[in-house]
Structures are given as structure tokens and as C-alpha cells.
Tab-separated table of C-alpha atoms and ligand atoms in Angstrom:
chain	number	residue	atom	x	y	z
A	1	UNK	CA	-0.251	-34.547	14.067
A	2	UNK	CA	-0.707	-30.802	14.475
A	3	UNK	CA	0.131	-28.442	11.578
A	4	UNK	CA	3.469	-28.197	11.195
A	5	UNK	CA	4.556	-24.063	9.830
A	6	UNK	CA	7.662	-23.161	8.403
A	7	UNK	CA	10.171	-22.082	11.084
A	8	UNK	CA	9.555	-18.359	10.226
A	9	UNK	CA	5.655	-18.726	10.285
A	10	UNK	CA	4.670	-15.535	12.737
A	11	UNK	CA	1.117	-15.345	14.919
A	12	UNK	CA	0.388	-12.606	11.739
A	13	UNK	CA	0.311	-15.239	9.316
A	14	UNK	CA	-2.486	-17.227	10.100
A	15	UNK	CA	-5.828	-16.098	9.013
A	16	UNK	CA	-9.085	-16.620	11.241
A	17	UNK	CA	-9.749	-20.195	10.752
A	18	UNK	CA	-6.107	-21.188	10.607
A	19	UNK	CA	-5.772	-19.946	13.972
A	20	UNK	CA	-8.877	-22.128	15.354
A	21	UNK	CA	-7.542	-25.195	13.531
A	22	UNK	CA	-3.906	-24.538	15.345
A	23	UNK	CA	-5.888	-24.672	18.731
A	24	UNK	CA	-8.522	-27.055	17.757
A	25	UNK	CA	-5.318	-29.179	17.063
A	26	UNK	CA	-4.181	-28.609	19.921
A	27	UNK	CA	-6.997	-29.264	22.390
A	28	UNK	CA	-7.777	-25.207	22.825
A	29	UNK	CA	-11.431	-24.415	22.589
A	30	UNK	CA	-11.885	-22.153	19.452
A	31	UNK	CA	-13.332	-18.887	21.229
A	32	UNK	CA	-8.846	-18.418	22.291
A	33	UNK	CA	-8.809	-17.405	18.799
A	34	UNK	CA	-11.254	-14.806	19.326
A	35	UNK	CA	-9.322	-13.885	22.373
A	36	UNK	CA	-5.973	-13.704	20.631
A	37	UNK	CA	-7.492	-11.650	17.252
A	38	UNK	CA	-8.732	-8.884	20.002
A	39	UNK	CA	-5.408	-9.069	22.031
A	40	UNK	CA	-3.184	-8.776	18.869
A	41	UNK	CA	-5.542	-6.481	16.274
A	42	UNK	CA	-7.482	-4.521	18.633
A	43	UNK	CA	-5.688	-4.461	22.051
A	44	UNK	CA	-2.926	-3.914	19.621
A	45	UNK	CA	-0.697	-6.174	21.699
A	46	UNK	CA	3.862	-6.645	21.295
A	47	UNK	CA	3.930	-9.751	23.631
A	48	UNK	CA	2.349	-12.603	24.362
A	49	UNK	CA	2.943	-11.897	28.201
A	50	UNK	CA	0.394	-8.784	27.763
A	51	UNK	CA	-2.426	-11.332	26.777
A	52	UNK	CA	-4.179	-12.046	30.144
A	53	UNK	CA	-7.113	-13.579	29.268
A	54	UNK	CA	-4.996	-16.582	27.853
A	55	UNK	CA	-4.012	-19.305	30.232
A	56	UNK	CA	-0.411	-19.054	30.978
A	57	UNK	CA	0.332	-22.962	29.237
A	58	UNK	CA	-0.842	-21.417	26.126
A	59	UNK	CA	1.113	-18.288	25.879
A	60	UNK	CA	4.500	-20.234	26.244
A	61	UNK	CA	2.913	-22.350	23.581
A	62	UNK	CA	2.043	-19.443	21.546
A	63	UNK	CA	5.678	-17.630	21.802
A	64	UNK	CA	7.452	-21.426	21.231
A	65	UNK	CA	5.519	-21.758	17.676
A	66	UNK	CA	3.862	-18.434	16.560
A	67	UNK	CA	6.219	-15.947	17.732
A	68	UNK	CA	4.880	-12.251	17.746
A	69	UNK	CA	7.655	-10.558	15.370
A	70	UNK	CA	8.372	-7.148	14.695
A	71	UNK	CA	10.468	-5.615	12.097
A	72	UNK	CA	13.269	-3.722	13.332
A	73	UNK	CA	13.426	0.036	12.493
A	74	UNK	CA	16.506	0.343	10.921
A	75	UNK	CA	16.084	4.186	9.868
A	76	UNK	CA	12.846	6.365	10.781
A	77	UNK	CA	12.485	10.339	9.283
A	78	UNK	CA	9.567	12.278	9.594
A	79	UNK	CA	9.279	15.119	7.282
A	80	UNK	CA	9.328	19.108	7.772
A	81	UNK	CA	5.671	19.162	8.541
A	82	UNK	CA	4.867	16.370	10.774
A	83	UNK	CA	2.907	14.553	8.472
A	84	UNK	CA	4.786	11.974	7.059
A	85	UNK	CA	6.775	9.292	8.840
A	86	UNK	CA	8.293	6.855	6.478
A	87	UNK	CA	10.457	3.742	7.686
A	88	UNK	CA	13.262	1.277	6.626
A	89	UNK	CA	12.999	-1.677	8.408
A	90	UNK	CA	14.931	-5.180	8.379
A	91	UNK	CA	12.671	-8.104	8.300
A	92	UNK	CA	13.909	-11.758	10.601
A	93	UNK	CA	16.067	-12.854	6.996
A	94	UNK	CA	17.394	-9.116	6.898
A	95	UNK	CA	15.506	-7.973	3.659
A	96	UNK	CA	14.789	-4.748	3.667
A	97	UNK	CA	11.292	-2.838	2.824
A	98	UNK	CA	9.899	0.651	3.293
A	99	UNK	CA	6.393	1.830	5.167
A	100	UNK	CA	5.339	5.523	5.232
A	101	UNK	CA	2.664	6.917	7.391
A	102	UNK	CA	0.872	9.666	5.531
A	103	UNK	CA	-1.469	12.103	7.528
A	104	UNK	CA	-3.987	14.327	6.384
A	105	UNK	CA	-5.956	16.768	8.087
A	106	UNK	CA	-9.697	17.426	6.957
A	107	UNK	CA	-10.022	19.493	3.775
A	108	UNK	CA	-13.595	19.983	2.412
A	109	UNK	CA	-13.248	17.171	-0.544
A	110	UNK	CA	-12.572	14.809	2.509
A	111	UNK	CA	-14.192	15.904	5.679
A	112	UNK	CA	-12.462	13.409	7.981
A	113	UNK	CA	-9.211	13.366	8.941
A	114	UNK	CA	-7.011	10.382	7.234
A	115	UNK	CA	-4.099	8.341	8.382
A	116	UNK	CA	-2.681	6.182	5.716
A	117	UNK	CA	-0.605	3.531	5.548
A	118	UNK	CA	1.483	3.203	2.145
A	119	UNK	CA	2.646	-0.940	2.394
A	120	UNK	CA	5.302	-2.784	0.832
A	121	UNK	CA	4.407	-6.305	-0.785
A	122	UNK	CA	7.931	-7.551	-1.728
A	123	UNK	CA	11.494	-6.630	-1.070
A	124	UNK	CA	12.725	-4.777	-4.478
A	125	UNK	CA	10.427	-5.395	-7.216
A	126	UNK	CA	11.005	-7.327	-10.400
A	127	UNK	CA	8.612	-5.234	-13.044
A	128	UNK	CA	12.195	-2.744	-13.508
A	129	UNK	CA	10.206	0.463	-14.271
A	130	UNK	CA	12.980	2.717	-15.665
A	131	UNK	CA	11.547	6.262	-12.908
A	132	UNK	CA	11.295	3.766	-9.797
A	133	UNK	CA	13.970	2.934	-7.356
A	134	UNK	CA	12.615	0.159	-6.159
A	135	UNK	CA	12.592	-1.303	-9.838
A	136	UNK	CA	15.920	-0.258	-10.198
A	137	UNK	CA	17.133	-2.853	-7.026
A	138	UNK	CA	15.635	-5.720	-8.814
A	139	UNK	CA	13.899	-8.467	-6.751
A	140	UNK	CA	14.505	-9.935	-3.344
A	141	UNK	CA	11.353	-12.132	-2.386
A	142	UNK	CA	7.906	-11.463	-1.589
A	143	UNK	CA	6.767	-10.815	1.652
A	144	UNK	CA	4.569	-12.662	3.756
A	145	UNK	CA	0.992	-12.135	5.016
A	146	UNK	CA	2.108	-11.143	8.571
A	147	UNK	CA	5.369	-9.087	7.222
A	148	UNK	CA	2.626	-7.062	5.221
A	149	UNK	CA	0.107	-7.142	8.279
A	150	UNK	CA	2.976	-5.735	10.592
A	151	UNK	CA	3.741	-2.734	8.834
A	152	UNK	CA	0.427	-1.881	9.745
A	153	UNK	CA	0.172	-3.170	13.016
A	154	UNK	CA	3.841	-0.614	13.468
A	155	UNK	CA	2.315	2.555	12.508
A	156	UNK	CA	-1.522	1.514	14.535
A	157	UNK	CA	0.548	1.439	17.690
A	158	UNK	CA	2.229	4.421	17.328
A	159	UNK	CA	-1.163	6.239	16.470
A	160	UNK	CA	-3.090	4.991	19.092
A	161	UNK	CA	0.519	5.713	21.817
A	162	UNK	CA	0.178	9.248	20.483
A	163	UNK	CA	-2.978	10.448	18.345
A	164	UNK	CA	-2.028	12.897	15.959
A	165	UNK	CA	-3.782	16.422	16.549
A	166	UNK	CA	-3.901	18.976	14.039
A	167	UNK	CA	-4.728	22.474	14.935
A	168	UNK	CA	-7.893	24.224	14.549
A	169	UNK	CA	-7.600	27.041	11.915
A	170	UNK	CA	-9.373	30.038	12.741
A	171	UNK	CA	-12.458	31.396	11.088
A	172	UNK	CA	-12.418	28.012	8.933
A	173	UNK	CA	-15.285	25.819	8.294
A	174	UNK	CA	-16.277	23.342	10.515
A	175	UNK	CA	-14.201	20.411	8.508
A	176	UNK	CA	-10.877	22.692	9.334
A	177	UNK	CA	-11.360	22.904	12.867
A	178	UNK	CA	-9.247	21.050	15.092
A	179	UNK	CA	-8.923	17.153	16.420
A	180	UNK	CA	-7.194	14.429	16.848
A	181	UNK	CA	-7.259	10.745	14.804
A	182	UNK	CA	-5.803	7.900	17.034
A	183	UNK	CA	-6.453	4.995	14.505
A	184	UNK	CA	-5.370	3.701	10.808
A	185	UNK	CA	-7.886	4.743	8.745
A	186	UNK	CA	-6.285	3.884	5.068
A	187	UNK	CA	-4.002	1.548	3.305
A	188	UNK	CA	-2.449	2.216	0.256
A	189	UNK	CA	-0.249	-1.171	-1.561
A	190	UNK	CA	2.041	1.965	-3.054
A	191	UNK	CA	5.157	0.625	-1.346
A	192	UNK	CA	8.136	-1.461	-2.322
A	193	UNK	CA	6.852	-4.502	-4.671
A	194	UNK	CA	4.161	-5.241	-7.318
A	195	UNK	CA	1.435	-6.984	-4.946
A	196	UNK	CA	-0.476	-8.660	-7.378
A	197	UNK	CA	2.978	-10.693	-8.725
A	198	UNK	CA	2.929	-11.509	-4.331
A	199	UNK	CA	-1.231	-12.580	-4.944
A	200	UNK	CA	-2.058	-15.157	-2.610
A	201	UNK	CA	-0.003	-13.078	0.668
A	202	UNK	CA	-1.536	-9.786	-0.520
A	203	UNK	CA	-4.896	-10.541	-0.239
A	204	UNK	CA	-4.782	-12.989	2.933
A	205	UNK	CA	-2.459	-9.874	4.204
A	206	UNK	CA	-5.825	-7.591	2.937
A	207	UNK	CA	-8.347	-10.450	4.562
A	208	UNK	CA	-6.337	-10.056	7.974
A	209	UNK	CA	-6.553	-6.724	8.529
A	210	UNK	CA	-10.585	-6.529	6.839
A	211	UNK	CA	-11.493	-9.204	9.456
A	212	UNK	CA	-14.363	-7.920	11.915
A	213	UNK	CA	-12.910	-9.882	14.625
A	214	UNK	CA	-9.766	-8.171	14.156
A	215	UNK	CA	-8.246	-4.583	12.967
A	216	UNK	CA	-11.616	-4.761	10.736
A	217	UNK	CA	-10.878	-2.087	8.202
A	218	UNK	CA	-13.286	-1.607	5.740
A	219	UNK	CA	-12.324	-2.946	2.009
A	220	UNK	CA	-13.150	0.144	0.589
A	221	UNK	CA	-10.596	1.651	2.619
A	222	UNK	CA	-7.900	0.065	0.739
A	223	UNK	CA	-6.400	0.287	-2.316
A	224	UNK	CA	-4.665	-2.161	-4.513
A	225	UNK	CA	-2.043	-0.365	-6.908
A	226	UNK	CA	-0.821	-2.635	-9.680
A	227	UNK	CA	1.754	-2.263	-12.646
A	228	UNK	CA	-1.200	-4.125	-14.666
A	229	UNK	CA	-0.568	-7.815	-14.274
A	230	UNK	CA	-3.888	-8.329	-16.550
A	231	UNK	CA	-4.561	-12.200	-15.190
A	232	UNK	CA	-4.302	-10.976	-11.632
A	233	UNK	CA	-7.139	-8.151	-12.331
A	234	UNK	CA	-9.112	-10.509	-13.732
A	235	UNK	CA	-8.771	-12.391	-10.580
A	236	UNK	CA	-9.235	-10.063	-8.514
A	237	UNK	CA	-12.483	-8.497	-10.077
A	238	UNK	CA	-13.705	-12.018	-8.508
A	239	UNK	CA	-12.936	-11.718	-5.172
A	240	UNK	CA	-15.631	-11.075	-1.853
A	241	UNK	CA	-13.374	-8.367	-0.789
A	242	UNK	CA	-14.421	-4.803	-2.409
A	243	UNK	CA	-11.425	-3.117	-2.643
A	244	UNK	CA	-9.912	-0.179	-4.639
A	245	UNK	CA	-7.761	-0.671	-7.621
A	246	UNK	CA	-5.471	1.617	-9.220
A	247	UNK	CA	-3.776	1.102	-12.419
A	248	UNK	CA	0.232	2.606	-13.053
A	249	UNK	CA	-0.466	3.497	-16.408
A	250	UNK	CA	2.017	6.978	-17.066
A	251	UNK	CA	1.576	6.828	-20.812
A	252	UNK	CA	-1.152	6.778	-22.984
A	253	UNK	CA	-0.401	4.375	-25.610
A	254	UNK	CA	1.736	1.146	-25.615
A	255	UNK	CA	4.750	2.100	-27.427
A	256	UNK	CA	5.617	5.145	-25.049
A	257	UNK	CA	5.026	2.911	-22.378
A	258	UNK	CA	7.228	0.009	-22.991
A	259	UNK	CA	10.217	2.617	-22.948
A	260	UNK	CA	9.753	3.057	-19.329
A	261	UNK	CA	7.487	0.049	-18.403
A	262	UNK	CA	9.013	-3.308	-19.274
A	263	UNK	CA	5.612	-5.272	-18.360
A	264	UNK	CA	3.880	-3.182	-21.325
A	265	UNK	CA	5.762	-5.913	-23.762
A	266	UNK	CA	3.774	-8.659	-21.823
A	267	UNK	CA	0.217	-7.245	-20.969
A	268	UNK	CA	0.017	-4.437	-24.336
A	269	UNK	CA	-2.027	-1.451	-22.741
A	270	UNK	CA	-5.447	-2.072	-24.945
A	271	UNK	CA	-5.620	-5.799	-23.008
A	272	UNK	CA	-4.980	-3.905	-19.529
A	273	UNK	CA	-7.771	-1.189	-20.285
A	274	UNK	CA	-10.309	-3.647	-21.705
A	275	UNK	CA	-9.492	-5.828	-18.277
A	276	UNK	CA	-9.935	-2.380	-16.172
A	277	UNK	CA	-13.097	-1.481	-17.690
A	278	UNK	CA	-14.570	-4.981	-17.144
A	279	UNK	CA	-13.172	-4.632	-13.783
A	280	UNK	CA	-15.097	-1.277	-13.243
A	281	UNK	CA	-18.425	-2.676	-15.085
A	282	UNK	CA	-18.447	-5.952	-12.905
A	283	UNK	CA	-17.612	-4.333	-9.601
A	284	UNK	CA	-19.851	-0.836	-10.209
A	285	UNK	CA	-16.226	0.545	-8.836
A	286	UNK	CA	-14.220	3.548	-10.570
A	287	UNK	CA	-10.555	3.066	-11.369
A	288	UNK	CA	-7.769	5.463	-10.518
A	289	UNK	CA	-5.076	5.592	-12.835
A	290	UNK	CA	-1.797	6.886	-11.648
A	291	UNK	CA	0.021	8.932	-14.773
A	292	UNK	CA	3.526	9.769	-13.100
A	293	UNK	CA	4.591	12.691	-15.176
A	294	UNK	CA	7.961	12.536	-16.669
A	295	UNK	CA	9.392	16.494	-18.459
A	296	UNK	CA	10.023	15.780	-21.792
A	297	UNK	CA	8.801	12.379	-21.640
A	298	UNK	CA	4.976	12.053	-20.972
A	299	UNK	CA	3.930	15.225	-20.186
A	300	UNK	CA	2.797	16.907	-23.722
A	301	UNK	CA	-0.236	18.152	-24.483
A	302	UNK	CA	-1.046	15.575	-27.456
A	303	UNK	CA	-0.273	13.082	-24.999
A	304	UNK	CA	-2.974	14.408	-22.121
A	305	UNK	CA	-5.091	14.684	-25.013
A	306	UNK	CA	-5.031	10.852	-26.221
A	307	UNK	CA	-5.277	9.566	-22.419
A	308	UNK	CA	-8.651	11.395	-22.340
A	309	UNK	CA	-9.445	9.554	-25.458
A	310	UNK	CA	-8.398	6.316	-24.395
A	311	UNK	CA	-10.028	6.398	-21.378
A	312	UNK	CA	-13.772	8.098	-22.735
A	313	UNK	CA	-15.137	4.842	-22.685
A	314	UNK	CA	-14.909	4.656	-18.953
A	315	UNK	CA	-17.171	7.616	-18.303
A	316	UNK	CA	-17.348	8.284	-14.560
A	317	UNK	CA	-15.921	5.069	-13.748
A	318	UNK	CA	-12.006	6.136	-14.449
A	319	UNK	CA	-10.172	8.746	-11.956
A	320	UNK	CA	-6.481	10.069	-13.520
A	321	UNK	CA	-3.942	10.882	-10.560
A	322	UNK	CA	-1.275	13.201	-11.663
A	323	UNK	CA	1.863	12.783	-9.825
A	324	UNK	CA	5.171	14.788	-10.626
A	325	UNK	CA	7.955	12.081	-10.427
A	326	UNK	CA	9.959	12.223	-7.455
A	327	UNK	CA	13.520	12.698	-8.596
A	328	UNK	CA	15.740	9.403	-8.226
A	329	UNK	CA	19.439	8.661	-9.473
A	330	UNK	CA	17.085	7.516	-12.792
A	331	UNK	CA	17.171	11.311	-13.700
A	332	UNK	CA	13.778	11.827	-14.619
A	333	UNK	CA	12.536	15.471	-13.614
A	334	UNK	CA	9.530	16.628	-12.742
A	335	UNK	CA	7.505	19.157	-15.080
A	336	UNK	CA	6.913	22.685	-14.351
A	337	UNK	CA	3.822	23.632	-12.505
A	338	UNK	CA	2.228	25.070	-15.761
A	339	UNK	CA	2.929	22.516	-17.750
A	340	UNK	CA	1.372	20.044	-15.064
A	341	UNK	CA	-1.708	22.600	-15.110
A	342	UNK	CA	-2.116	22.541	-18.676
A	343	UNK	CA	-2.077	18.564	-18.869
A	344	UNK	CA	-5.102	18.583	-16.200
A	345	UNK	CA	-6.920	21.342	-17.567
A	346	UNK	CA	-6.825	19.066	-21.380
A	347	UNK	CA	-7.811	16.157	-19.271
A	348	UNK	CA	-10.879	17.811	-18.117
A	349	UNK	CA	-12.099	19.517	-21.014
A	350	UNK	CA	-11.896	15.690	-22.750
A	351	UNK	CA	-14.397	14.616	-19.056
A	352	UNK	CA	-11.805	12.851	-17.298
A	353	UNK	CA	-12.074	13.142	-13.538
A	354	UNK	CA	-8.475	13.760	-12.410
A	355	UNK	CA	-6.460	15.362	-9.644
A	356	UNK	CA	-2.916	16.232	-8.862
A	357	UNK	CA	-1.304	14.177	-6.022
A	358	UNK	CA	0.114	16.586	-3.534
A	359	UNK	CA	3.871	15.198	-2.784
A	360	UNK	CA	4.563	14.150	0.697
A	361	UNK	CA	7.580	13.843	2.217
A	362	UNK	CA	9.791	15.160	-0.533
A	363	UNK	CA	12.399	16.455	2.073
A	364	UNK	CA	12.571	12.516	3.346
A	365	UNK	CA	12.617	10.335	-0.185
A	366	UNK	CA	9.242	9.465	0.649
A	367	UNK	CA	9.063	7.905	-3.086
A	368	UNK	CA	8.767	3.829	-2.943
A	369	UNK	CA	12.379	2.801	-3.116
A	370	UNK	CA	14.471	5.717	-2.381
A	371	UNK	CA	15.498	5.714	1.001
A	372	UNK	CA	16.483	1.765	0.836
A	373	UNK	CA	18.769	3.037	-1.998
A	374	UNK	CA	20.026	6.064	0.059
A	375	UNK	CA	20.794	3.951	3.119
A	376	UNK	CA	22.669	1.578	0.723
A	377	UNK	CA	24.465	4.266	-0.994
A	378	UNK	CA	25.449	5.877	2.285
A	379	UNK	CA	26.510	1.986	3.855
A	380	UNK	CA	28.862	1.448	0.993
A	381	UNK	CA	30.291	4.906	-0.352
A	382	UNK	CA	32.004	4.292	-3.805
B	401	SAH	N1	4.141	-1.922	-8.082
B	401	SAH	C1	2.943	-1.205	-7.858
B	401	SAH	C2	2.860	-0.532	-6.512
B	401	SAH	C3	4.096	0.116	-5.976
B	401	SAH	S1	4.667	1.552	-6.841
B	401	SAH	C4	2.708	-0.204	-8.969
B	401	SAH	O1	3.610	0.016	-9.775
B	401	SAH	O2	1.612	0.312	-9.059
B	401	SAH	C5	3.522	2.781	-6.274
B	401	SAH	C6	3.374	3.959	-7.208
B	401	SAH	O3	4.543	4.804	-7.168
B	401	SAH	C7	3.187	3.552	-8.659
B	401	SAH	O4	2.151	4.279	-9.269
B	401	SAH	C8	4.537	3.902	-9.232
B	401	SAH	O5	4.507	4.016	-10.615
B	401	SAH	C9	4.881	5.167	-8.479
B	401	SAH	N2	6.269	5.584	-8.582
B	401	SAH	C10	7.362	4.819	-8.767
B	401	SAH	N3	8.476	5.575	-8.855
B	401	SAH	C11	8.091	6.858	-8.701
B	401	SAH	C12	8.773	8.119	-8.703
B	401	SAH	N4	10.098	8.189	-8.860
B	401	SAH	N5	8.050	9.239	-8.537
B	401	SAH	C13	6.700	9.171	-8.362
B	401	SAH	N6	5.998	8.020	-8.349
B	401	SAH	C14	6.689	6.877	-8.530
B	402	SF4	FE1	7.736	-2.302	-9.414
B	402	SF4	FE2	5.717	-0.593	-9.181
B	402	SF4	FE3	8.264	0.270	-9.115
B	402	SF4	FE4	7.234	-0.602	-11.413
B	402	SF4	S1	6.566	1.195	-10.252
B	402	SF4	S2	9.227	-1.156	-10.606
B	402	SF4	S3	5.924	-2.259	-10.695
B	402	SF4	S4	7.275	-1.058	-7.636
């Protein structure tokens, strides 16, 4: 009997050997999956028709029980600048989930050009952070493997259609001058969702697009951003695949974190940071920590001062990202720009690597959550 997949199952769900035991199955010598992995990951194919190196029996076979599905694009903005695309699209069931396309030219810290990919892991999210939007909607479902794998696949096609070309800036180094970047060349799991709650889709999502045969993006090109779902680090420190993990932390001790981060009551922040240093020890990898700053809320000096503390036993091995929160109908604000200065500068004097994430896509709602909640608001004025 060959395999039978849930009516929804897409081509972009099956991983490698999946896809030579649905041919094997099905009389097909195994080197068509090697043929279909370049067609649909490096050809970057839509349609099964564009796959001519597959006989034609196959391709209706193909379309009948592994359709090729893309999200539809229900809104797209690009910001001011050019550099930021970010999506809401509508997946086959009519969930909806956010992708943003962040660009970034070559600055001397980073001498290559970057195009990012920030991916959503679930519809809504059910971890209820009190700054996020996406918390605030609650949970929908997890996505699957190929609904993660397409958000990708979206924004590849469009780069490679139209390669993004920043200008050359005159009498600037050599890393400033100018070029053009037709490929993805970064993912970030910063979207809707908390991937490690969606484990098992994440990483086969992560094992897709890392494949050699396939897209075959590096591991260390991606990063894994978690609320700190302690089992699923621990799990995770395990796996083959090498990639990045960072850590929303945004408080530096447990009681200031539970008032804005309901999963502090379940995984108490001294378990999470014992897990993370194991995690950095075992894997020789450092960990970012993302420290949203809140005015009024995290953002004192005593408190910049006992993150540094907490986190001395890291050493080299932990990286703090400053972020000013993006304002949402939560009614957080942002701190000023010296008091955002004056947290780094404590953080460094304690020997914490940090550095301040520059905000993208402000002008759009670029923040995970926000434009699902604008399109909503604006679909059913009150
Ligand atoms: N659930 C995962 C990944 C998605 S959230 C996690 O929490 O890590 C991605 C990042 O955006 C997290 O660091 C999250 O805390 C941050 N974030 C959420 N709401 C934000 C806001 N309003 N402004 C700035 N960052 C925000
Ligand atoms: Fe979920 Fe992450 Fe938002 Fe928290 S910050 S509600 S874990 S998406």
C-alpha cells in the first residue's frame, strides 16, 4: 500500500528520504527525488509543469498527491527604505501568519551583504507575553514543515526574480561599495509562534532547507529564537544540526519576568540559564539573549547591572541584543535613546558582549504580530 498523507500534506513536507520512499513506493527510481529537490529548492520551481526532467505520468501524479502550495499574499508593505518587505499571508485552512524580508547592505562588522528571512512557526502563539501581539491573539495551530519551508521558498523567488542592489557609497571602504545579493542568505525563527512548542515541524522545516541536495543553507546561518521552553533546549543541544539559539529573556531576574512572561512561572529563569550555559559549553556556541526594553519597566540601571551579573558566568559565550519595544495596543513604550545608551554602556563595563538591534520596518509594524492585528482591526472596525 503506498503511504497514505493527510489530505493537506504539500511536496514541502516531505523530507529527503520521505520523498524516495513515496517513489520507491511507487515504482519511481530514487534519483526523481534528486530531480524534484533541484527543481523545487534550487530551480526554485511554482509548478509541477516547469519540471522537465520528470516524465509527464509523474508530474500529474505529483500535482494529484503532493500539490505544490503557496500561501496567498493577503497584504504585502515594504518600508520607507526598501529594505524591509514584510507579508500577511493566508495559509490552505485560512490561518493567518506573518514573514518579513530584512536586507542589509555590507557594514564593516559584517562584510557581506545579508538577506534574512524572519519565519513564523505557528499561527498566534500560546506563551501570552504581555509586549507581543502575537501573544496577545492567543493560539491558532502550529504550522507545518512545508508552511514554514514556503515562507522561505516566497521571499528566494522574489530575490533571485529581482536581486536587490544597493548603491556604492563614495569614498567608502571596499565593504560599502556597491552590489547586488540574489539569494537567502539568513533565517531568523523571530516570527509569529514559539518554534520550539511546534519541535518536531521546526526542525524537519530547518533540515529541509539545510539539505545539500536542496536550498542547502548552512546551520549556522540560522537562528532558533525561543521564549525558553527549558526541555526543548535540552533537546536541541543534541541535535546534528548546528544552529544558533537565542534566548527572550527581557528581565534579569524571575520575578520581573513573570509580570510580562507567563512561561517564567513554568521554566524559573536560574533553570533556563543553567540549560543555556550547558547549551553553550556542549555546543562551543555563544548565546544571544534578546532583552526587549520596556520604559519604566526593564530598563534601569540596577537592572542592566544584575543581567551582567547573571550572565558573568557565560564569559564570551553570551551575546545581549538590545531591542527598544515596538509599540503595540499593549502600551509599552520604548526608552529614550540615553537611557538605552546608558543600559549598554553598564552592560559592557560588567564584560557582556551586547549590541543594539537597529529597528526595521517601524513605518510597516514590522514587529511579530502587529500587522495580523492591524489587518484584523481594520476588517472589523468597532
Ligand atoms: N516565540 C519566540 C520567537 C518569536 S518572537 C520568542 O519569543 O523568542 C521574536 C522576538 O520578538 C522575541 O525576542 C520577542 O520577545 C520579540 N518581541 C515580541 N514583541 C515585541 C515588541 N512589541 N517589540 C519588540 N520585540 C518584540
Ligand atoms: Fe509567543 Fe514569542 Fe510573542 Fe512570547 S514573544 S508571545 S513566546 S511569539
Amino acid at each position: 500500500m503506498p503511504t497514505t498523507l493527510q489530505p493537506t500534506a504539500s511536496i514541502l513536507d516531505l523530507a529527503y528520504p520521505e520523498l524516495v520512499a513515496w517513489l520507491k513506493e511507487r515504482g519511481e527510481p530514487a534519483f526523481r527525488a534528486q530531480q524534484i529537490f533541484q527543481a523545487l529548492y534550487r530551480d526554485l520551481a511554482t509548478d509541477y509543469a516547469q519540471m522537465a526532467t520528470l516524465p509527464k505520468a509523474l508530474r500529474a501524479r505529483l500535482a494529484a498527491e503532493l500539490p505544490l502550495v503557496a500561501p496567498t499574499v493577503v497584504r504585502e508593505l515594504h518600508s520607507r527604505d526598501q529594505r524591509t518587505v514584510k507579508l500577511l499571508l493566508a495559509l490552505a485552512d485560512g490561518a493567518q501568519i506573518e514573514t518579513v524580508l530584512m536586507l542589509y547592505p555590507p557594514n564593516p562588522e559584517s562584510p557581506r551583504a545579508r538577506a534574512t528571512v524572519c519565519v513564523s512557526t505557528q499561527a498566534g502563539c500560546a506563551y501570552g507575553c504581555t509586549f507581543c501581539a502575537t501573544g496577545q491573539m492567543g493560539f491558532t495551530r502550529h504550522l507545518r514543515a512545508g508552511e514554514i519551508v514556503a515562507q522561505v521558498l516566497h521571499f528566494a523567488r522574489l530575490l533571485r526574480a529581482e536581486p536587490w542592489r544597493w548603491p556604492a557609497v563614495p569614498g567608502a571602504a571596499e565593504a560599502a561599495t556597491g552590489g547586488a545579493l540574489d539569494h537567502i542568505t539568513n533565517i531568523v525563527l523571530m516570527g509569529m509562534g514559539e518554534p520550539l512548542h511546534n519541535y518536531d515541524n521546526t526542525l524537519k522545516a530547518l533540515r529541509l532547507l539545510n539539505a545539500p541536495a536542496g536550498f542547502n543553507l548552512g546551520a549556522r546561518h540560522m537562528t532558533v529564537s525561543t521564549v525558553g521552553l527549558v526541555p526543548a533546549i535540552q533537546r536541541l543541544a543534541g541535535e546534528a544540526l548546528q544552529v544558533n539559539l537565542a534566548i527572550s529573556l527581557h528581565a534579569p531576574n524571575n520575578a520581573m519576568r513573570a509580570q510580562t512572561m507567563p512561561v517564567a512561572r513554568k521554566w524559573p529563569l536560574d533553570e533556563l540559564l543553567a540549560t543555556c550555559l550547558a547549551f553553550a559549553r556542549q555546543t562551543g556556541r555563544q548565546v544571544t539573549f534578546e532583552y526587549v526594553l520596556l520604559a519604566g519597566v526593564n530598563d534601569q540601571i540596577e537592572h542592566a547591572t544584575e543581567l551582567g551579573a547573571r550572565l558573568a558566568p557565560f564569559g564570551p559565550l553570551a551575546h545581549v541584543n538590545l531591542i527598544a519595544v515596538n509599540v503595540t495596543a499593549a502600551g509599552y513604550q520604548p526608552p529614550s535613546g540615553t537611557a538605552i545608551r546608558a543600559f549598554r554602556d553598564t552592560l559592557r563595563q560588567a564584560g557582556v558582549s551586547n549590541s543594539v538591534r537597529a529597528e526595521r520596518g517601524d513605518d510597516i509594524a514590522a514587529a511579530c504580530g502587529q500587522l495580523r492585528t492591524l489587518n484584523q482591526s481594520k476588517a472589523q472596525p468597532r
